[in-house]
Tab-separated table of C-alpha atoms in Angstrom:
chain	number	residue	atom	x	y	z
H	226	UNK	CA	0.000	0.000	0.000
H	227	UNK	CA	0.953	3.666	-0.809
H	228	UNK	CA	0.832	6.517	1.204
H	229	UNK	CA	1.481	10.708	1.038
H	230	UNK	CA	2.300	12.707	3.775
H	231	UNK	CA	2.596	16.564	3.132
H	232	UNK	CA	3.943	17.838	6.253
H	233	UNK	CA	2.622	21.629	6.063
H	234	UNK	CA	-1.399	22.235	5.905
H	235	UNK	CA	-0.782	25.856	5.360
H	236	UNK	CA	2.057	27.731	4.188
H	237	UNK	CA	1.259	31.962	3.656
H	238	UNK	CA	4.070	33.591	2.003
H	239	UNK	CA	4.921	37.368	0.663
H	240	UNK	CA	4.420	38.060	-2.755
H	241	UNK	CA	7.827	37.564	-4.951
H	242	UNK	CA	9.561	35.227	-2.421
H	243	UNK	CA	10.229	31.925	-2.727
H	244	UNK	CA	8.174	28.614	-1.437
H	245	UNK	CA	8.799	24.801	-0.981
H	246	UNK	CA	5.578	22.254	-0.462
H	247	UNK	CA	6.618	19.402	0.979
H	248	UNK	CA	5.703	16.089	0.056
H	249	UNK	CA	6.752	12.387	1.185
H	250	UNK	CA	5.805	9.151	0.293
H	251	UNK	CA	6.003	5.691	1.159
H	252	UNK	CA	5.323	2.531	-1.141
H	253	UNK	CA	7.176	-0.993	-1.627
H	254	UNK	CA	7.144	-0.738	-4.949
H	255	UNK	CA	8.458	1.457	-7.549
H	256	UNK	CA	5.983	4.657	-7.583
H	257	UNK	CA	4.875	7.773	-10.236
H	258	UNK	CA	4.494	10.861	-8.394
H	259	UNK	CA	2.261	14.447	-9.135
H	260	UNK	CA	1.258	17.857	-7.698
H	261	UNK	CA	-2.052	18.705	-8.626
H	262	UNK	CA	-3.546	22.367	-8.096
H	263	UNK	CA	-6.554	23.209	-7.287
H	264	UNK	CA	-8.132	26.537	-7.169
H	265	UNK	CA	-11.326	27.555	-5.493
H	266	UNK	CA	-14.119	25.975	-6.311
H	267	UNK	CA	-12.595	23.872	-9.611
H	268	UNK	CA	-11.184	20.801	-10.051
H	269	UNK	CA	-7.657	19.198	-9.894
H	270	UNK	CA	-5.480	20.355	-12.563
H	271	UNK	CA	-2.014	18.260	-13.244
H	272	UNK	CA	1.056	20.589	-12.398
H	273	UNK	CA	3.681	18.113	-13.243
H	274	UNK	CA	4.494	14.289	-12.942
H	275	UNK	CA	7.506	12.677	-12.475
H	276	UNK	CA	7.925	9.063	-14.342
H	277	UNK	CA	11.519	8.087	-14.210
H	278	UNK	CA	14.724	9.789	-16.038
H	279	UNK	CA	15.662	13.197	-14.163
H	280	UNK	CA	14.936	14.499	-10.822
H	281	UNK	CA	14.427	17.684	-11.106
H	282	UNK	CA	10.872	17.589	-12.976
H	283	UNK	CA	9.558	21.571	-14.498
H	284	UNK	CA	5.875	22.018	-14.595
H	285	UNK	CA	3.073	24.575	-15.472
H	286	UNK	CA	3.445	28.295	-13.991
H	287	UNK	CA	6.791	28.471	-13.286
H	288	UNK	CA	7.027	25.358	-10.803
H	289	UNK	CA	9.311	22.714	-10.404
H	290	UNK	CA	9.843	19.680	-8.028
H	291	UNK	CA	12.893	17.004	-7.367
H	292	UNK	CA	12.112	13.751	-6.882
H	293	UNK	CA	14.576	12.457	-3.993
H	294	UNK	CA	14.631	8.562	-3.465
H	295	UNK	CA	16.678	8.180	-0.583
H	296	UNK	CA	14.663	9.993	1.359
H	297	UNK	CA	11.414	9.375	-0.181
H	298	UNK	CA	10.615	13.088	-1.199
H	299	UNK	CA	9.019	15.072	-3.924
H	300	UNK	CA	8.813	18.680	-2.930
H	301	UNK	CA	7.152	21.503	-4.527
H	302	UNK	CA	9.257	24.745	-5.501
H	303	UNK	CA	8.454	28.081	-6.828
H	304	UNK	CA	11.323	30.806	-6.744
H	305	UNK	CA	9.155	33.846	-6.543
H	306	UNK	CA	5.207	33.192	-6.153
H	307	UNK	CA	2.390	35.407	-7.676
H	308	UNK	CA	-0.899	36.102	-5.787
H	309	UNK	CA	-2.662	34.109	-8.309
H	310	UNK	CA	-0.895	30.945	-6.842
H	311	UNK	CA	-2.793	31.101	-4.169
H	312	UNK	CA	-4.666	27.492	-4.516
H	313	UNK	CA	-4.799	24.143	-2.383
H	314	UNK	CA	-2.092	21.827	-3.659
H	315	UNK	CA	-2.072	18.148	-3.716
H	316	UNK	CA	0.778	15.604	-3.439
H	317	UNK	CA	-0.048	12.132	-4.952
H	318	UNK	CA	1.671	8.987	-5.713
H	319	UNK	CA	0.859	5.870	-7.767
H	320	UNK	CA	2.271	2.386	-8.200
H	321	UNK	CA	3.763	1.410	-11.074
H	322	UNK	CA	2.884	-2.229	-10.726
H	323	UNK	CA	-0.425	-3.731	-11.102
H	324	UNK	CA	-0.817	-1.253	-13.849
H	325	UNK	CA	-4.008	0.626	-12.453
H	326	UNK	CA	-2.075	3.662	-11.665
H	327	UNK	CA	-5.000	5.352	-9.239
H	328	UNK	CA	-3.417	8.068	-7.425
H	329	UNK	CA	-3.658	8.243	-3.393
H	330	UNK	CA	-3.199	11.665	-2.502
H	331	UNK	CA	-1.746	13.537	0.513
H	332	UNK	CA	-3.855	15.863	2.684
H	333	UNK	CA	-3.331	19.169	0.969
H	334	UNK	CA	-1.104	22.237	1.656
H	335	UNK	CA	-3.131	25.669	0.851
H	336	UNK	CA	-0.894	27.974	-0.024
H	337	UNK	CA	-2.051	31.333	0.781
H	338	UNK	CA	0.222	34.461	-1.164
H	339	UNK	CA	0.103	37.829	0.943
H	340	UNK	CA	0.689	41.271	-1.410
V	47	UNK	CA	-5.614	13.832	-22.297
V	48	UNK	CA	-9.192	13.752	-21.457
V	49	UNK	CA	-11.435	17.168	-20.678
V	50	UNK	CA	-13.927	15.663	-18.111
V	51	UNK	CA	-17.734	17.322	-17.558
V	52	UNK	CA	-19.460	16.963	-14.382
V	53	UNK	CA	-23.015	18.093	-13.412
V	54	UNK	CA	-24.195	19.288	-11.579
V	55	UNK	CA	-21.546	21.790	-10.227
V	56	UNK	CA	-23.135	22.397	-6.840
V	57	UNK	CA	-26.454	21.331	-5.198
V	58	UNK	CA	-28.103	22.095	-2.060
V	59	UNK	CA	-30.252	18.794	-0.916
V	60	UNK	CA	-32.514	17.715	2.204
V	61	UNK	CA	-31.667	14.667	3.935
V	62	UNK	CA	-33.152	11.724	3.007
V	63	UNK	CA	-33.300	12.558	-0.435
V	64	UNK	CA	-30.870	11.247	-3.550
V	65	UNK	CA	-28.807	12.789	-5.846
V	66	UNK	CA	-27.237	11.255	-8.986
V	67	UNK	CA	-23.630	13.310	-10.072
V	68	UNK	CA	-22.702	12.370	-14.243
V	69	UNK	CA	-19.322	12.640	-15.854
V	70	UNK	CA	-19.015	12.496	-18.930
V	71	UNK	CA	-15.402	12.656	-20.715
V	72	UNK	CA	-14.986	13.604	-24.087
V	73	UNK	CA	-12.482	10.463	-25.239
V	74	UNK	CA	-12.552	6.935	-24.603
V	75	UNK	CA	-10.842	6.012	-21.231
V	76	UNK	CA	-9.675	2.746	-19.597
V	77	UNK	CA	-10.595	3.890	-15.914
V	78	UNK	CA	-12.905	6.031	-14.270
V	79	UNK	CA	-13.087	6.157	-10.663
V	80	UNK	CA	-15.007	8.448	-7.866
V	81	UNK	CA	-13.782	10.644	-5.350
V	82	UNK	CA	-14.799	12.511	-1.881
V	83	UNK	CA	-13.360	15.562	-0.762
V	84	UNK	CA	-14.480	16.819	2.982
V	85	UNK	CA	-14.124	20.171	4.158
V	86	UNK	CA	-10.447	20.925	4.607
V	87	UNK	CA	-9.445	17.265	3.554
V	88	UNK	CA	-7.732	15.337	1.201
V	89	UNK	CA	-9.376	13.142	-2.005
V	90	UNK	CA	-10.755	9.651	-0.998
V	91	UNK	CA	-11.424	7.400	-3.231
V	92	UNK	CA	-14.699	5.980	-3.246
V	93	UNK	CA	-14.926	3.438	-5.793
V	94	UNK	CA	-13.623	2.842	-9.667
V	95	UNK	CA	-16.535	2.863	-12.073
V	96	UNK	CA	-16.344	-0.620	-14.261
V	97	UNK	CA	-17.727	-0.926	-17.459
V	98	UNK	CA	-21.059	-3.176	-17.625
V	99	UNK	CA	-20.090	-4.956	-14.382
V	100	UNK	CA	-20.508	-3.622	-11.100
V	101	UNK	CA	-18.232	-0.892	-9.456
V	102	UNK	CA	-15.376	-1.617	-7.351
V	103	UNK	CA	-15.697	-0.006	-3.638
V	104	UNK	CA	-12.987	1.091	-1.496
V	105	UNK	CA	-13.187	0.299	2.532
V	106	UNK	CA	-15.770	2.114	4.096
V	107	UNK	CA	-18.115	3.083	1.140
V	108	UNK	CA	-20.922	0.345	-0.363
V	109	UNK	CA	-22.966	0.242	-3.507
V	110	UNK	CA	-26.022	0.883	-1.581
V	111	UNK	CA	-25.173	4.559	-0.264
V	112	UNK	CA	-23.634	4.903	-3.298
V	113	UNK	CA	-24.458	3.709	-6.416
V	114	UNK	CA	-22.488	3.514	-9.434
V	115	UNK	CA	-23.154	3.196	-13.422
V	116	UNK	CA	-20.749	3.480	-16.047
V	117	UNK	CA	-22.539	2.090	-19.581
V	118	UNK	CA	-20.160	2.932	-21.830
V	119	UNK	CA	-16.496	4.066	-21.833
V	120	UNK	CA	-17.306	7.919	-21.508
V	121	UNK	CA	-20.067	8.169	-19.020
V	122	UNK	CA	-20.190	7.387	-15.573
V	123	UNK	CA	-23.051	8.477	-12.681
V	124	UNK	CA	-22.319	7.919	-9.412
V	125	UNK	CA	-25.779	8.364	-6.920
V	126	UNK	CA	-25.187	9.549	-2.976
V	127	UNK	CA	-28.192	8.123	-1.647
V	128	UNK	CA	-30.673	8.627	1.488
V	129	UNK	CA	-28.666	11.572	2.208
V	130	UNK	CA	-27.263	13.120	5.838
V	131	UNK	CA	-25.636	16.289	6.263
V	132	UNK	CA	-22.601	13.960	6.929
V	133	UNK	CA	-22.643	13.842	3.288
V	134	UNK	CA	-21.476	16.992	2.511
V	135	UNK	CA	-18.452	17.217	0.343
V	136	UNK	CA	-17.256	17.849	-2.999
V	137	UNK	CA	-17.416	15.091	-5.516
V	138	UNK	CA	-14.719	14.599	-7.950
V	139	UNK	CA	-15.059	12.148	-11.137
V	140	UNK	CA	-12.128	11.112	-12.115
V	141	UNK	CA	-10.281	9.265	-15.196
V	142	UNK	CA	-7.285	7.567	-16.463
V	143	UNK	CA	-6.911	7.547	-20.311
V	144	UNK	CA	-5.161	4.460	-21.995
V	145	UNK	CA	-1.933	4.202	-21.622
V	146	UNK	CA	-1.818	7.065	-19.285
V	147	UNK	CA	-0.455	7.649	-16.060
V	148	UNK	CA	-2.004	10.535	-14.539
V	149	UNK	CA	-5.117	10.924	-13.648
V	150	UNK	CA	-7.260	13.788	-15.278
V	151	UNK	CA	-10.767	15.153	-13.056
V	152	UNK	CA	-13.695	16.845	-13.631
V	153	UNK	CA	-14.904	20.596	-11.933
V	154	UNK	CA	-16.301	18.649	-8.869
V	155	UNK	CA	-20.049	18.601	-7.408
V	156	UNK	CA	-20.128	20.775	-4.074
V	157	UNK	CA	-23.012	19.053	-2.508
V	158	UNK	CA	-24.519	20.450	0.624
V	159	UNK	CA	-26.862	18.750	2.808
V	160	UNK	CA	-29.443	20.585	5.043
Protein backbone atom coordinates (compact mmCIF):
# COMPACT_ATOMS: atom_id res chain seq x y z
CA UNK A 1 0.00 0.00 0.00
CA UNK A 2 0.95 3.67 -0.81
CA UNK A 3 0.83 6.52 1.20
CA UNK A 4 1.48 10.71 1.04
CA UNK A 5 2.30 12.71 3.78
CA UNK A 6 2.60 16.56 3.13
CA UNK A 7 3.94 17.84 6.25
CA UNK A 8 2.62 21.63 6.06
CA UNK A 9 -1.40 22.23 5.90
CA UNK A 10 -0.78 25.86 5.36
CA UNK A 11 2.06 27.73 4.19
CA UNK A 12 1.26 31.96 3.66
CA UNK A 13 4.07 33.59 2.00
CA UNK A 14 4.92 37.37 0.66
CA UNK A 15 4.42 38.06 -2.76
CA UNK A 16 7.83 37.56 -4.95
CA UNK A 17 9.56 35.23 -2.42
CA UNK A 18 10.23 31.92 -2.73
CA UNK A 19 8.17 28.61 -1.44
CA UNK A 20 8.80 24.80 -0.98
CA UNK A 21 5.58 22.25 -0.46
CA UNK A 22 6.62 19.40 0.98
CA UNK A 23 5.70 16.09 0.06
CA UNK A 24 6.75 12.39 1.19
CA UNK A 25 5.80 9.15 0.29
CA UNK A 26 6.00 5.69 1.16
CA UNK A 27 5.32 2.53 -1.14
CA UNK A 28 7.18 -0.99 -1.63
CA UNK A 29 7.14 -0.74 -4.95
CA UNK A 30 8.46 1.46 -7.55
CA UNK A 31 5.98 4.66 -7.58
CA UNK A 32 4.88 7.77 -10.24
CA UNK A 33 4.49 10.86 -8.39
CA UNK A 34 2.26 14.45 -9.14
CA UNK A 35 1.26 17.86 -7.70
CA UNK A 36 -2.05 18.70 -8.63
CA UNK A 37 -3.55 22.37 -8.10
CA UNK A 38 -6.55 23.21 -7.29
CA UNK A 39 -8.13 26.54 -7.17
CA UNK A 40 -11.33 27.55 -5.49
CA UNK A 41 -14.12 25.98 -6.31
CA UNK A 42 -12.60 23.87 -9.61
CA UNK A 43 -11.18 20.80 -10.05
CA UNK A 44 -7.66 19.20 -9.89
CA UNK A 45 -5.48 20.35 -12.56
CA UNK A 46 -2.01 18.26 -13.24
CA UNK A 47 1.06 20.59 -12.40
CA UNK A 48 3.68 18.11 -13.24
CA UNK A 49 4.49 14.29 -12.94
CA UNK A 50 7.51 12.68 -12.48
CA UNK A 51 7.92 9.06 -14.34
CA UNK A 52 11.52 8.09 -14.21
CA UNK A 53 14.72 9.79 -16.04
CA UNK A 54 15.66 13.20 -14.16
CA UNK A 55 14.94 14.50 -10.82
CA UNK A 56 14.43 17.68 -11.11
CA UNK A 57 10.87 17.59 -12.98
CA UNK A 58 9.56 21.57 -14.50
CA UNK A 59 5.88 22.02 -14.60
CA UNK A 60 3.07 24.58 -15.47
CA UNK A 61 3.44 28.30 -13.99
CA UNK A 62 6.79 28.47 -13.29
CA UNK A 63 7.03 25.36 -10.80
CA UNK A 64 9.31 22.71 -10.40
CA UNK A 65 9.84 19.68 -8.03
CA UNK A 66 12.89 17.00 -7.37
CA UNK A 67 12.11 13.75 -6.88
CA UNK A 68 14.58 12.46 -3.99
CA UNK A 69 14.63 8.56 -3.47
CA UNK A 70 16.68 8.18 -0.58
CA UNK A 71 14.66 9.99 1.36
CA UNK A 72 11.41 9.38 -0.18
CA UNK A 73 10.62 13.09 -1.20
CA UNK A 74 9.02 15.07 -3.92
CA UNK A 75 8.81 18.68 -2.93
CA UNK A 76 7.15 21.50 -4.53
CA UNK A 77 9.26 24.74 -5.50
CA UNK A 78 8.45 28.08 -6.83
CA UNK A 79 11.32 30.81 -6.74
CA UNK A 80 9.15 33.85 -6.54
CA UNK A 81 5.21 33.19 -6.15
CA UNK A 82 2.39 35.41 -7.68
CA UNK A 83 -0.90 36.10 -5.79
CA UNK A 84 -2.66 34.11 -8.31
CA UNK A 85 -0.89 30.94 -6.84
CA UNK A 86 -2.79 31.10 -4.17
CA UNK A 87 -4.67 27.49 -4.52
CA UNK A 88 -4.80 24.14 -2.38
CA UNK A 89 -2.09 21.83 -3.66
CA UNK A 90 -2.07 18.15 -3.72
CA UNK A 91 0.78 15.60 -3.44
CA UNK A 92 -0.05 12.13 -4.95
CA UNK A 93 1.67 8.99 -5.71
CA UNK A 94 0.86 5.87 -7.77
CA UNK A 95 2.27 2.39 -8.20
CA UNK A 96 3.76 1.41 -11.07
CA UNK A 97 2.88 -2.23 -10.73
CA UNK A 98 -0.43 -3.73 -11.10
CA UNK A 99 -0.82 -1.25 -13.85
CA UNK A 100 -4.01 0.63 -12.45
CA UNK A 101 -2.07 3.66 -11.67
CA UNK A 102 -5.00 5.35 -9.24
CA UNK A 103 -3.42 8.07 -7.42
CA UNK A 104 -3.66 8.24 -3.39
CA UNK A 105 -3.20 11.66 -2.50
CA UNK A 106 -1.75 13.54 0.51
CA UNK A 107 -3.85 15.86 2.68
CA UNK A 108 -3.33 19.17 0.97
CA UNK A 109 -1.10 22.24 1.66
CA UNK A 110 -3.13 25.67 0.85
CA UNK A 111 -0.89 27.97 -0.02
CA UNK A 112 -2.05 31.33 0.78
CA UNK A 113 0.22 34.46 -1.16
CA UNK A 114 0.10 37.83 0.94
CA UNK A 115 0.69 41.27 -1.41
CA UNK B 1 -5.61 13.83 -22.30
CA UNK B 2 -9.19 13.75 -21.46
CA UNK B 3 -11.43 17.17 -20.68
CA UNK B 4 -13.93 15.66 -18.11
CA UNK B 5 -17.73 17.32 -17.56
CA UNK B 6 -19.46 16.96 -14.38
CA UNK B 7 -23.01 18.09 -13.41
CA UNK B 8 -24.19 19.29 -11.58
CA UNK B 9 -21.55 21.79 -10.23
CA UNK B 10 -23.13 22.40 -6.84
CA UNK B 11 -26.45 21.33 -5.20
CA UNK B 12 -28.10 22.10 -2.06
CA UNK B 13 -30.25 18.79 -0.92
CA UNK B 14 -32.51 17.71 2.20
CA UNK B 15 -31.67 14.67 3.93
CA UNK B 16 -33.15 11.72 3.01
CA UNK B 17 -33.30 12.56 -0.43
CA UNK B 18 -30.87 11.25 -3.55
CA UNK B 19 -28.81 12.79 -5.85
CA UNK B 20 -27.24 11.25 -8.99
CA UNK B 21 -23.63 13.31 -10.07
CA UNK B 22 -22.70 12.37 -14.24
CA UNK B 23 -19.32 12.64 -15.85
CA UNK B 24 -19.02 12.50 -18.93
CA UNK B 25 -15.40 12.66 -20.72
CA UNK B 26 -14.99 13.60 -24.09
CA UNK B 27 -12.48 10.46 -25.24
CA UNK B 28 -12.55 6.93 -24.60
CA UNK B 29 -10.84 6.01 -21.23
CA UNK B 30 -9.67 2.75 -19.60
CA UNK B 31 -10.59 3.89 -15.91
CA UNK B 32 -12.90 6.03 -14.27
CA UNK B 33 -13.09 6.16 -10.66
CA UNK B 34 -15.01 8.45 -7.87
CA UNK B 35 -13.78 10.64 -5.35
CA UNK B 36 -14.80 12.51 -1.88
CA UNK B 37 -13.36 15.56 -0.76
CA UNK B 38 -14.48 16.82 2.98
CA UNK B 39 -14.12 20.17 4.16
CA UNK B 40 -10.45 20.92 4.61
CA UNK B 41 -9.44 17.26 3.55
CA UNK B 42 -7.73 15.34 1.20
CA UNK B 43 -9.38 13.14 -2.00
CA UNK B 44 -10.75 9.65 -1.00
CA UNK B 45 -11.42 7.40 -3.23
CA UNK B 46 -14.70 5.98 -3.25
CA UNK B 47 -14.93 3.44 -5.79
CA UNK B 48 -13.62 2.84 -9.67
CA UNK B 49 -16.54 2.86 -12.07
CA UNK B 50 -16.34 -0.62 -14.26
CA UNK B 51 -17.73 -0.93 -17.46
CA UNK B 52 -21.06 -3.18 -17.63
CA UNK B 53 -20.09 -4.96 -14.38
CA UNK B 54 -20.51 -3.62 -11.10
CA UNK B 55 -18.23 -0.89 -9.46
CA UNK B 56 -15.38 -1.62 -7.35
CA UNK B 57 -15.70 -0.01 -3.64
CA UNK B 58 -12.99 1.09 -1.50
CA UNK B 59 -13.19 0.30 2.53
CA UNK B 60 -15.77 2.11 4.10
CA UNK B 61 -18.12 3.08 1.14
CA UNK B 62 -20.92 0.35 -0.36
CA UNK B 63 -22.97 0.24 -3.51
CA UNK B 64 -26.02 0.88 -1.58
CA UNK B 65 -25.17 4.56 -0.26
CA UNK B 66 -23.63 4.90 -3.30
CA UNK B 67 -24.46 3.71 -6.42
CA UNK B 68 -22.49 3.51 -9.43
CA UNK B 69 -23.15 3.20 -13.42
CA UNK B 70 -20.75 3.48 -16.05
CA UNK B 71 -22.54 2.09 -19.58
CA UNK B 72 -20.16 2.93 -21.83
CA UNK B 73 -16.50 4.07 -21.83
CA UNK B 74 -17.31 7.92 -21.51
CA UNK B 75 -20.07 8.17 -19.02
CA UNK B 76 -20.19 7.39 -15.57
CA UNK B 77 -23.05 8.48 -12.68
CA UNK B 78 -22.32 7.92 -9.41
CA UNK B 79 -25.78 8.36 -6.92
CA UNK B 80 -25.19 9.55 -2.98
CA UNK B 81 -28.19 8.12 -1.65
CA UNK B 82 -30.67 8.63 1.49
CA UNK B 83 -28.67 11.57 2.21
CA UNK B 84 -27.26 13.12 5.84
CA UNK B 85 -25.64 16.29 6.26
CA UNK B 86 -22.60 13.96 6.93
CA UNK B 87 -22.64 13.84 3.29
CA UNK B 88 -21.48 16.99 2.51
CA UNK B 89 -18.45 17.22 0.34
CA UNK B 90 -17.26 17.85 -3.00
CA UNK B 91 -17.42 15.09 -5.52
CA UNK B 92 -14.72 14.60 -7.95
CA UNK B 93 -15.06 12.15 -11.14
CA UNK B 94 -12.13 11.11 -12.11
CA UNK B 95 -10.28 9.27 -15.20
CA UNK B 96 -7.29 7.57 -16.46
CA UNK B 97 -6.91 7.55 -20.31
CA UNK B 98 -5.16 4.46 -21.99
CA UNK B 99 -1.93 4.20 -21.62
CA UNK B 100 -1.82 7.06 -19.29
CA UNK B 101 -0.46 7.65 -16.06
CA UNK B 102 -2.00 10.53 -14.54
CA UNK B 103 -5.12 10.92 -13.65
CA UNK B 104 -7.26 13.79 -15.28
CA UNK B 105 -10.77 15.15 -13.06
CA UNK B 106 -13.69 16.84 -13.63
CA UNK B 107 -14.90 20.60 -11.93
CA UNK B 108 -16.30 18.65 -8.87
CA UNK B 109 -20.05 18.60 -7.41
CA UNK B 110 -20.13 20.77 -4.07
CA UNK B 111 -23.01 19.05 -2.51
CA UNK B 112 -24.52 20.45 0.62
CA UNK B 113 -26.86 18.75 2.81
CA UNK B 114 -29.44 20.59 5.04
Amino acid sequence: AQSVTQLDSQVPVFEEAPVELRCNYSSSVSVYLFWYVQYPNQGLQLLLKYLSGSTLVKGINGFEAEFNKSQTSFHLRKPSVHISDTAEYFCAVSERSGGSYIPTFGRGTSLIVHP
Amino acid sequence: SAVISQKPSRDICQRGTSLTIQCQVDSQVTMMFWYRQQPGQSLTLIATANQGSEATYESGFVIDKFPISRPNLTFSTLTVSNMSPEDSSIYLCSALTEGGTEAFFGQGTRLTVV
